[in-house]
Coordinates of N, CA and C in Angstrom, one line a residue:
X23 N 91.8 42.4 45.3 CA 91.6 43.0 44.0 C 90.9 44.3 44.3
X24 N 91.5 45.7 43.6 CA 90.9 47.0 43.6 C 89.6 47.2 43.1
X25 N 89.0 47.8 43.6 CA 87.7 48.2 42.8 C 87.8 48.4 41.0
X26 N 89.0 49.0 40.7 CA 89.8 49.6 39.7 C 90.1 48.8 39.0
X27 N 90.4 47.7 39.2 CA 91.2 46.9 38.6 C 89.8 45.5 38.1
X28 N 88.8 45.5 39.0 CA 87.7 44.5 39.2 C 86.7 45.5 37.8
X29 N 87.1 46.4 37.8 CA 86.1 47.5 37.2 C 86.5 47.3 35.5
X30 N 88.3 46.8 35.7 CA 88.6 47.0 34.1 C 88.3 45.4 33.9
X31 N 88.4 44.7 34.5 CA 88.0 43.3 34.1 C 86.8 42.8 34.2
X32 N 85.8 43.3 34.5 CA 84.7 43.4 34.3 C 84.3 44.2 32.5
X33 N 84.7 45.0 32.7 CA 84.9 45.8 31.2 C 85.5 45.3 30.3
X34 N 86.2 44.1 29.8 CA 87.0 43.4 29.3 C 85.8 42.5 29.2
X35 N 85.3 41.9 30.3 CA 84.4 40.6 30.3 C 83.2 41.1 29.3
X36 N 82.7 42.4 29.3 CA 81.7 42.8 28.3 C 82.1 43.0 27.2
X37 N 83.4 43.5 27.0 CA 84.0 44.0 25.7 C 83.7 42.8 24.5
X38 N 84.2 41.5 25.7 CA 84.8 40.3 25.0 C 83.3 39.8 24.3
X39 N 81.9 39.9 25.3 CA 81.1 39.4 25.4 C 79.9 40.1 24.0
X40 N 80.6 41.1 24.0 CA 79.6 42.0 22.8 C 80.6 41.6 21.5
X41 N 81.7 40.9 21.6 CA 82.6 40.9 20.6 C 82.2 39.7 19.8
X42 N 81.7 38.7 20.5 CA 81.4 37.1 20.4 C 80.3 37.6 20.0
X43 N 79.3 38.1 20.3 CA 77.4 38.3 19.9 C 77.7 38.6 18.9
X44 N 78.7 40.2 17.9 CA 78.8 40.3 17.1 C 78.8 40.0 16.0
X45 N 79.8 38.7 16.2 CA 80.5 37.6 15.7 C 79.5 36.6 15.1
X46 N 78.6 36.5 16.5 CA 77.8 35.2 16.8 C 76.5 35.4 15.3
X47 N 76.2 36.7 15.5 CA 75.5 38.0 14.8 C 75.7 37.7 13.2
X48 N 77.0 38.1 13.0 CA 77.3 38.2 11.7 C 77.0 36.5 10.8
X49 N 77.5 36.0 11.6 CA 77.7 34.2 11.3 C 76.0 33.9 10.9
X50 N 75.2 34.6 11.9 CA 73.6 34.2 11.7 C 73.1 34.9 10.2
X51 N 73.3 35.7 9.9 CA 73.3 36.7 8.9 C 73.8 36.0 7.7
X52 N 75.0 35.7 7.9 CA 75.7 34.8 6.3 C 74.7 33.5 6.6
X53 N 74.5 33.1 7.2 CA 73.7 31.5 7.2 C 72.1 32.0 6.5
X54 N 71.9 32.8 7.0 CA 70.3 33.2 6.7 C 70.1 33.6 5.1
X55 N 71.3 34.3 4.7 CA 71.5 34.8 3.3 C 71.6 33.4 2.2
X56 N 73.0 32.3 3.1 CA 72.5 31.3 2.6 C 71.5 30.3 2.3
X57 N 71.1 30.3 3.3 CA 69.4 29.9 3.3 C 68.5 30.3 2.1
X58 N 68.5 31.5 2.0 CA 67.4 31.9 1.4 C 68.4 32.0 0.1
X59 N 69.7 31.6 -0.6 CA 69.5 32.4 -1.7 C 69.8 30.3 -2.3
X60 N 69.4 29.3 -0.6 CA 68.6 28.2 -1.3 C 68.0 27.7 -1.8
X61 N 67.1 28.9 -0.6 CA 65.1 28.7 -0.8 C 65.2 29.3 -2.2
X62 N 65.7 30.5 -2.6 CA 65.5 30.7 -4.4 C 65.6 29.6 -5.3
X63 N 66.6 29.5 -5.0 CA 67.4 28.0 -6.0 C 66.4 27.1 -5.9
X64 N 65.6 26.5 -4.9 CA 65.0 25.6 -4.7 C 63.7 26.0 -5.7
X65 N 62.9 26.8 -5.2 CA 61.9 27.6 -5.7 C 61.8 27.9 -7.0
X66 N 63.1 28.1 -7.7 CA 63.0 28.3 -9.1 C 63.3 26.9 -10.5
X67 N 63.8 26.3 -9.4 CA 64.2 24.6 -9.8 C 63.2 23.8 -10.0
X68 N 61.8 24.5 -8.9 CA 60.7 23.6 -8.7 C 59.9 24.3 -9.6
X69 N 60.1 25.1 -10.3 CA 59.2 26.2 -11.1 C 59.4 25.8 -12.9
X70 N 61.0 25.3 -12.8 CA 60.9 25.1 -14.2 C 60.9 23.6 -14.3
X71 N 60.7 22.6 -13.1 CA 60.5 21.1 -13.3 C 58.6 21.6 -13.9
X72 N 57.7 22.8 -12.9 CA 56.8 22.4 -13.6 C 56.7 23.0 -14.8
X73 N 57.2 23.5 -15.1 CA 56.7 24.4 -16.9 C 57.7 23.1 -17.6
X74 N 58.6 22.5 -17.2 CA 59.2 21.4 -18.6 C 57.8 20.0 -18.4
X75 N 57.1 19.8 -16.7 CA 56.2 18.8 -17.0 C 54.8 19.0 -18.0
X76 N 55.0 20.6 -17.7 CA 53.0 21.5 -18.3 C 53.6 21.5 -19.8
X77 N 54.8 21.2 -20.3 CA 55.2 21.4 -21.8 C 54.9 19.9 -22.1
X78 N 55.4 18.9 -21.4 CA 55.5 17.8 -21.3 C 53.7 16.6 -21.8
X79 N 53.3 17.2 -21.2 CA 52.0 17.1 -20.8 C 51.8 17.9 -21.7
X80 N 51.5 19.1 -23.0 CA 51.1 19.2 -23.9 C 51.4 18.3 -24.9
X81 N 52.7 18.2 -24.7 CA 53.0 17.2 -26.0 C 52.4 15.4 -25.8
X82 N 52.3 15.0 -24.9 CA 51.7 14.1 -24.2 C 50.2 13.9 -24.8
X83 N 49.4 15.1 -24.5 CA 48.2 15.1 -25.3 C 47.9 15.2 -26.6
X84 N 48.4 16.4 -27.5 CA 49.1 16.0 -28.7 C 49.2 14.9 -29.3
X85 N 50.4 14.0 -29.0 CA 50.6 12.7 -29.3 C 49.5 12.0 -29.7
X86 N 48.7 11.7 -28.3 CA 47.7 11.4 -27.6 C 46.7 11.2 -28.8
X87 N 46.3 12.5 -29.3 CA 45.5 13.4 -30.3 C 45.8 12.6 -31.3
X88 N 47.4 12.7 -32.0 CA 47.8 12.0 -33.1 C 47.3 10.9 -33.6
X89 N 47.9 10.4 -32.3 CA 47.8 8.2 -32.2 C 46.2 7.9 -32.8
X90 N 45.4 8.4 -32.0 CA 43.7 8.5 -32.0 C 43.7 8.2 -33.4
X91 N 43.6 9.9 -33.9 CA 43.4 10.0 -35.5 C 44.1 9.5 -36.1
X92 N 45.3 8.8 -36.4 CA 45.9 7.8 -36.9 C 45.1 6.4 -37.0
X93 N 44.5 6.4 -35.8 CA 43.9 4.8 -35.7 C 42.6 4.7 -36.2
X94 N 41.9 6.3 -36.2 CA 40.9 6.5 -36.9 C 40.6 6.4 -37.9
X95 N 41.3 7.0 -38.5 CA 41.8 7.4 -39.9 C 41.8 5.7 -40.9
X96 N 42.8 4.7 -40.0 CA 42.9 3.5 -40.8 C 41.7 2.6 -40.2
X97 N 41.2 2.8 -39.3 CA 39.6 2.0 -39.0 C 38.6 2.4 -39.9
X98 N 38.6 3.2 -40.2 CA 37.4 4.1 -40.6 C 37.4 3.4 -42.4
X99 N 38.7 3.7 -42.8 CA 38.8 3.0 -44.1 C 39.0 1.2 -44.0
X100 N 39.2 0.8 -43.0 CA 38.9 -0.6 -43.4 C 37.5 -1.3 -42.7
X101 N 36.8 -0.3 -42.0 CA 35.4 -0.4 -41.7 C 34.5 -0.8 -43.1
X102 N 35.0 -0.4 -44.5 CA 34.1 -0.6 -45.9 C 34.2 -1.9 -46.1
X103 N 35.7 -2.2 -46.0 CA 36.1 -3.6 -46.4 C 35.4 -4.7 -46.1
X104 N 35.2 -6.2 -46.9 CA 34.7 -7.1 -46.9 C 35.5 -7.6 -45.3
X105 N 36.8 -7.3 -45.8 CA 38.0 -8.1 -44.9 C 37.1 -7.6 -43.7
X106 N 36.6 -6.8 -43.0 CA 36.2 -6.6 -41.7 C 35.3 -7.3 -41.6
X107 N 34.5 -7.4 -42.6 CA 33.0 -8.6 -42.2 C 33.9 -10.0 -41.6
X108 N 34.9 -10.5 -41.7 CA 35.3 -11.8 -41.9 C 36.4 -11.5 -40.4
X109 N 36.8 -10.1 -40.3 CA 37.0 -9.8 -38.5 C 36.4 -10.1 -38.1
X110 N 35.0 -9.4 -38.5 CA 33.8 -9.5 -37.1 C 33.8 -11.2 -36.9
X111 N 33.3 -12.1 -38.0 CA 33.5 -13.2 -37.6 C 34.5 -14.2 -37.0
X112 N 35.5 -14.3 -37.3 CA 36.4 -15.0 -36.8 C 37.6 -13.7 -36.2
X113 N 37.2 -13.6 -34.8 CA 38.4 -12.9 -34.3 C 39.1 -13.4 -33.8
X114 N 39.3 -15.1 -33.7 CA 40.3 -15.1 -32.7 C 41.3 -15.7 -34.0
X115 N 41.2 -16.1 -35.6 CA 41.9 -16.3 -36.0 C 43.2 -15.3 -36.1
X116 N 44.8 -15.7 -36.3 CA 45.0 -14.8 -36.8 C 46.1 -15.0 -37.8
X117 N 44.9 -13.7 -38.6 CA 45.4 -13.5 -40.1 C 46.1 -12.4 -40.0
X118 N 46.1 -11.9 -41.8 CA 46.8 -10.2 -41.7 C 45.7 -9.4 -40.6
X119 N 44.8 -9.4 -41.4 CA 43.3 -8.7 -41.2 C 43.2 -8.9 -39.7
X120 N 42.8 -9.4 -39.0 CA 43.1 -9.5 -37.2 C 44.6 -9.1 -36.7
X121 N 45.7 -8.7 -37.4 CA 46.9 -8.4 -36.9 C 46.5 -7.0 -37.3
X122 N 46.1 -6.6 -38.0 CA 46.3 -5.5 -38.6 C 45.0 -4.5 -37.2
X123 N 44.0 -5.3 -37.2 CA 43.0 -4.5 -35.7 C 43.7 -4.7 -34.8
X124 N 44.2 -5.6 -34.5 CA 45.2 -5.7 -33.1 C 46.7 -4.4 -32.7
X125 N 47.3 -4.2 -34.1 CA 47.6 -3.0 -34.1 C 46.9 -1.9 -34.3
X126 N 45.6 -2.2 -34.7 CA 45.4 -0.4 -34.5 C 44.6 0.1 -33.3
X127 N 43.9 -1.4 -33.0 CA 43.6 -1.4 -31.2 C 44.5 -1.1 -30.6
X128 N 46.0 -1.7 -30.6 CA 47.1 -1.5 -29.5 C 47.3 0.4 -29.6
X129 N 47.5 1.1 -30.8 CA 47.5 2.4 -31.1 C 46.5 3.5 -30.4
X130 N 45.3 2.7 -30.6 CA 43.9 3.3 -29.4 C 44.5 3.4 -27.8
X131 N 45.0 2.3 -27.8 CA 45.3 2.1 -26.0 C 46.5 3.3 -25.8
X132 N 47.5 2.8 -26.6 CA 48.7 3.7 -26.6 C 48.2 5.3 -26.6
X133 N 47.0 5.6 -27.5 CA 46.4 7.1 -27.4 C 45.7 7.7 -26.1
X134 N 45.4 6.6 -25.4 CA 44.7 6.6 -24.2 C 45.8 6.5 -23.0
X135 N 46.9 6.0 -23.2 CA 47.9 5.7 -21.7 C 48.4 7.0 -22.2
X136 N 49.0 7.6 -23.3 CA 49.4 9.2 -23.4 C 48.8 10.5 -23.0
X137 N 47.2 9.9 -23.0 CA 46.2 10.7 -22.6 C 46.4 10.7 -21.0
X138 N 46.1 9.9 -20.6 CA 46.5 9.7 -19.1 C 47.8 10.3 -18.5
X139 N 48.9 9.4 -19.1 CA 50.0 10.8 -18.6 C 49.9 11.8 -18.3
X140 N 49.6 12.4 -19.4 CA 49.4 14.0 -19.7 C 48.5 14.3 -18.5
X141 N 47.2 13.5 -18.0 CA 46.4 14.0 -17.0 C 47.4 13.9 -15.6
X142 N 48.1 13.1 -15.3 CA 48.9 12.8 -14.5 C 49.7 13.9 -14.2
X143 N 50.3 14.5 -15.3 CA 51.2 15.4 -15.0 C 50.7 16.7 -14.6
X144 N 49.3 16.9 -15.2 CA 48.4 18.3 -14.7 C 48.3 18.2 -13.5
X145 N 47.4 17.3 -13.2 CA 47.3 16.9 -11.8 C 47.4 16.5 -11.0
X146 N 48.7 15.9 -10.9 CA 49.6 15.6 -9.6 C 50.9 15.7 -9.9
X147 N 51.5 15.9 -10.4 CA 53.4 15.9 -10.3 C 53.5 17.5 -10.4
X148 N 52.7 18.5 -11.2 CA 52.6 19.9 -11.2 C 52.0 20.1 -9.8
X149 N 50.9 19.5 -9.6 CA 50.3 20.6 -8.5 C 51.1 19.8 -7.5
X150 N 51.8 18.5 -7.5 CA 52.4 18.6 -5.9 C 54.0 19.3 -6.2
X151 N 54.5 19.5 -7.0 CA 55.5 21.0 -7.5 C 55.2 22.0 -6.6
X152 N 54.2 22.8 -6.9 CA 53.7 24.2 -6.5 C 53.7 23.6 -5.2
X153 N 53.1 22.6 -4.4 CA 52.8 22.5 -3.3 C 54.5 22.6 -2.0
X154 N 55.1 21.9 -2.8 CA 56.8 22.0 -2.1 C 57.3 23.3 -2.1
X155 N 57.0 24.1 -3.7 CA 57.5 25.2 -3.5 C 56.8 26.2 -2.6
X156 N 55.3 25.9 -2.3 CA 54.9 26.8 -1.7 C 55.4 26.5 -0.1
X157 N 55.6 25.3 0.1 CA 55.9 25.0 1.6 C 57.3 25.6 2.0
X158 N 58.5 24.9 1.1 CA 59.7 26.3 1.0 C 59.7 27.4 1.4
X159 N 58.7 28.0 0.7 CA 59.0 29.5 1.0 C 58.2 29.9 2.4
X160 N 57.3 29.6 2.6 CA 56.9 29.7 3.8 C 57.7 29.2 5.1
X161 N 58.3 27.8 4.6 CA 59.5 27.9 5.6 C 60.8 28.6 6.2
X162 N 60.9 29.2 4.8 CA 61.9 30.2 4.8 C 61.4 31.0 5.5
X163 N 60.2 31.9 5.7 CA 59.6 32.4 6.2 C 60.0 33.0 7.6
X164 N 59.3 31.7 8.0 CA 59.5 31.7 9.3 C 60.8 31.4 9.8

């Protein structure tokens, strides 16, 4: 084999070789764009799970608020009543008057497990949100 001839095939062998990097180049490029226009998607998906839970969680407390003063509202007025004197004493009978505290006891609890949600969702299903999305993008990052 000629110097000449070893010289053009060697020159082929790089041609070929910067052709594939190129290639190899471009391919990394479209994958990286897809990546990141995941990491958006991901990032903005985790952004409006937490603003529908922080809405969620207002109404949650609200409720919360409601149920309370609802329960308030009808203790307070049968607190005058004779019928409560005859609660306090016989509570495990049951009458209207004991069904009727047992529902508005159950309404207290119910204002209290809504209360709780609502804290649930502040803090922890929001802040571990932000915490993914922040990890995301730092992964993307790098």
């Amino acid at each position: 084999m000629s110097a000449s001839s070893r010289f053009k095939k060697d020159k082929e062998i790089v041609a070929e070789y910067e052709s594939q990097v190129k290639e190899i180049r471009a391919q990394l490029i479209e994958q990286q764009k897809c990546l990141e226009q995941q990491t958006e998607m991901r990032v903005q998906l985790l952004q409006d799970l937490q603003d529908f839970f922080r809405k969620k969680a207002e109404i949650e407390t609200e409720y919360s608020r409601n149920l309370e003063k609802l329960a308030e509202r009808f203790m307070a007025k049968t607190r005058s009543t004779k019928d409560h004197q005859q609660y306090k004493k016989d509570q495990n009978l049951l009458s209207p008057v004991n069904c009727w505290y047992l529902l508005l006891n159950q309404v207290r609890r119910e204002s209290k497990d809504h209360a709780t949600l609502s804290d649930i969702y502040l803090n922890n299903v929001i802040m571990r949100f932000m915490q993914i999305s922040e990890d995301s993008t730092r992964m993307f990052k790098k």
